[in-house]
Amino acid sequence: MAASQSAAAASLLKRQLKEIQASKDLPGISCGLVSDSNMLEWEVMLMINDDCKYYGGGNFRARLVFPPTYPLMPPSLTFQDPIPFHPNIYENGTLCISILHPPEEDQYGYEAASERWSPVQTPETILVSTLSLFHSPNDESPANVEAARMLREEKEGKHKDFRKRVRKCVRESLGED
């Protein structure tokens, strides 16, 4: 059972990877396999366009790792060094976004089941949603509490520490620091 499930996941992912690589409608997203022998682990580059208020110009590398039970269960997306300073990214690089949370009721009651993972999600929808988080960070339910606090304080006009910290991160992503 598990081997056939994994083979089905690999077959689906192979098709989805080809679609992303062939698409002209996904500016800022580049994907490939970490190893040609493993369809379940992708290397991703997210190139944030210049009109993004905080992260514009950044190039952030990440790994998208799919379980053998994909598409029934979600993959994980983990940013590689330098890890973006972002309210929705844990300090270890793991992205926290509702669509990557398992398809079950949220034990804390914060997310509706409809906001969580469902098999209609694809690597493309995950990556487009991730790009949108760079444009509109969610400071309501943060993975990085410090980043969320600094973003809120900046929105309130208290200081520009969030912007400074993020710009340093963007420079590091370009190999400038």
Coordinates of C-alpha atoms in Angstrom, one line a residue:
M1 CA 0.0 0.0 0.0
A2 CA 2.6 2.6 1.1
A3 CA 4.8 1.9 -2.0
S4 CA 1.9 2.3 -4.4
Q5 CA 0.8 5.5 -2.6
S6 CA 4.3 6.9 -2.8
A7 CA 4.5 6.0 -6.5
A8 CA 1.2 7.7 -7.1
A9 CA 2.4 10.8 -5.3
A10 CA 5.7 10.8 -7.3
S11 CA 3.7 10.5 -10.6
L12 CA 1.4 13.4 -9.7
L13 CA 4.3 15.5 -8.5
K14 CA 6.3 14.9 -11.7
R15 CA 3.4 16.3 -13.7
Q16 CA 2.9 19.2 -11.4
L17 CA 6.6 20.1 -11.5
K18 CA 6.6 20.1 -15.3
E19 CA 3.5 22.4 -15.3
I20 CA 5.2 24.9 -13.0
Q21 CA 8.5 24.8 -15.0
A22 CA 6.6 25.3 -18.3
S23 CA 4.2 28.0 -17.0
K24 CA 4.7 31.6 -18.1
D25 CA 2.2 32.8 -15.5
L26 CA 4.3 32.3 -12.4
P27 CA 6.9 35.1 -12.3
G28 CA 9.2 34.8 -9.3
I29 CA 8.9 31.1 -8.9
S30 CA 11.6 28.6 -9.9
C31 CA 11.4 24.9 -9.0
G32 CA 13.5 21.8 -9.5
L33 CA 14.3 18.5 -7.8
V34 CA 16.9 18.4 -5.0
S35 CA 17.9 15.0 -6.5
D36 CA 16.7 13.4 -9.7
S37 CA 16.0 10.2 -7.9
N38 CA 13.6 11.8 -5.4
M39 CA 10.4 13.4 -6.7
L40 CA 9.2 14.1 -3.1
E41 CA 11.8 16.8 -2.4
W42 CA 11.9 20.0 -4.4
E43 CA 14.3 23.0 -4.3
V44 CA 12.5 26.3 -4.8
M45 CA 13.6 29.8 -5.4
L46 CA 11.2 32.6 -4.7
M47 CA 12.2 35.9 -6.3
I48 CA 10.3 38.7 -4.7
N49 CA 9.4 41.5 -7.2
D50 CA 10.6 45.0 -6.5
D51 CA 7.1 46.4 -5.7
C52 CA 6.9 44.4 -2.5
K53 CA 7.0 46.9 0.4
Y54 CA 9.5 45.0 2.6
Y55 CA 11.0 42.0 0.8
G56 CA 11.3 43.5 -2.7
G57 CA 14.3 42.2 -4.6
G58 CA 14.9 39.3 -2.3
N59 CA 15.7 35.8 -3.6
F60 CA 14.8 33.2 -1.0
R61 CA 15.6 29.5 -1.3
A62 CA 13.4 26.9 0.2
R63 CA 12.8 23.1 0.2
L64 CA 9.3 21.8 -0.5
V65 CA 9.1 18.2 1.0
F66 CA 6.1 16.1 0.1
P67 CA 4.9 13.1 2.2
P68 CA 4.3 9.8 0.5
T69 CA 0.6 10.4 1.2
Y70 CA 0.5 13.5 -0.9
P71 CA -2.0 14.9 -2.0
L72 CA -4.0 13.6 0.9
M73 CA -1.6 15.2 3.4
P74 CA 0.4 18.5 2.9
P75 CA 4.0 19.0 2.2
S76 CA 6.3 21.2 4.3
L77 CA 8.1 24.3 3.1
T78 CA 11.3 25.2 4.8
F79 CA 13.4 28.2 3.9
Q80 CA 17.2 27.7 3.6
D81 CA 19.8 30.1 4.9
P82 CA 19.5 33.0 5.0
I83 CA 16.1 32.5 6.5
P84 CA 13.8 35.4 6.0
F85 CA 12.8 37.5 9.0
H86 CA 9.1 37.2 8.6
P87 CA 6.1 36.8 11.0
N88 CA 5.0 33.6 9.3
I89 CA 8.3 31.8 9.2
Y90 CA 9.7 30.1 12.2
E91 CA 13.3 30.8 13.2
N92 CA 14.2 27.3 11.8
G93 CA 12.9 28.3 8.4
T94 CA 9.6 26.4 8.4
L95 CA 6.7 28.3 6.8
C96 CA 3.5 28.6 8.9
I97 CA 0.5 29.0 6.6
S98 CA -3.0 27.6 7.0
I99 CA -3.0 25.6 3.7
L100 CA 0.0 23.6 4.9
H101 CA -1.7 22.5 8.1
P102 CA -3.1 19.0 8.2
P103 CA -6.8 18.6 7.1
E104 CA -8.3 18.3 10.5
E105 CA -10.1 20.5 13.0
D106 CA -7.8 23.1 14.6
Q107 CA -7.4 22.1 18.3
Y108 CA -7.1 25.8 19.2
G109 CA -10.1 26.9 17.1
Y110 CA -8.2 29.5 15.2
E111 CA -8.5 28.1 11.7
A112 CA -11.6 26.6 10.0
A113 CA -11.1 23.2 8.4
S114 CA -11.8 24.9 5.1
E115 CA -8.6 27.0 5.5
R116 CA -6.4 24.0 6.1
W117 CA -4.8 21.6 3.6
S118 CA -7.1 19.9 1.1
P119 CA -6.1 17.8 -1.9
V120 CA -7.2 20.6 -4.3
Q121 CA -4.1 22.5 -3.3
T122 CA -1.0 22.1 -5.5
P123 CA 2.6 23.1 -5.3
E124 CA 1.6 26.0 -7.5
T125 CA -1.1 27.2 -5.1
I126 CA 1.3 26.8 -2.2
L127 CA 4.0 28.8 -3.8
V128 CA 1.7 31.6 -5.0
S129 CA 0.3 31.8 -1.4
T130 CA 3.8 32.0 -0.1
L131 CA 4.7 34.8 -2.4
S132 CA 1.5 36.7 -1.3
L133 CA 2.7 36.3 2.4
F134 CA 5.8 38.3 1.5
H135 CA 3.5 41.1 0.2
S136 CA 1.1 40.8 3.1
P137 CA 2.6 39.2 6.2
N138 CA 0.1 37.9 8.7
D139 CA 0.9 39.2 12.1
E140 CA -2.3 37.9 13.7
S141 CA -1.1 34.3 14.3
P142 CA 2.7 34.6 14.1
A143 CA 5.3 31.8 13.9
N144 CA 7.9 34.5 14.6
V145 CA 6.5 36.6 17.5
E146 CA 9.4 39.1 17.4
A147 CA 8.9 39.8 13.7
A148 CA 5.1 40.2 14.2
R149 CA 5.6 42.6 17.1
M150 CA 8.2 44.7 15.1
L151 CA 5.9 44.8 12.1
R152 CA 2.9 45.9 14.2
E153 CA 5.0 48.6 15.9
E154 CA 6.2 49.8 12.5
K155 CA 2.6 50.0 11.1
E156 CA 1.8 52.1 14.2
G157 CA 4.6 54.5 13.3
K158 CA 6.7 53.7 16.3
H159 CA 10.0 52.9 14.4
K160 CA 11.5 51.4 11.3
D161 CA 13.3 48.4 13.0
F162 CA 11.3 45.8 11.1
R163 CA 12.1 47.3 7.7
K164 CA 15.8 47.6 8.6
R165 CA 15.9 43.9 9.7
V166 CA 14.1 42.7 6.6
R167 CA 16.3 44.8 4.2
K168 CA 19.4 43.2 5.8
C169 CA 17.8 39.8 5.2
V170 CA 17.1 40.7 1.5
R171 CA 20.7 41.8 1.1
E172 CA 21.9 38.5 2.6
S173 CA 19.6 36.6 0.2
L174 CA 21.5 38.3 -2.7
G175 CA 24.9 37.4 -1.2
E176 CA 25.6 41.1 -0.3
D177 CA 26.1 40.7 3.5

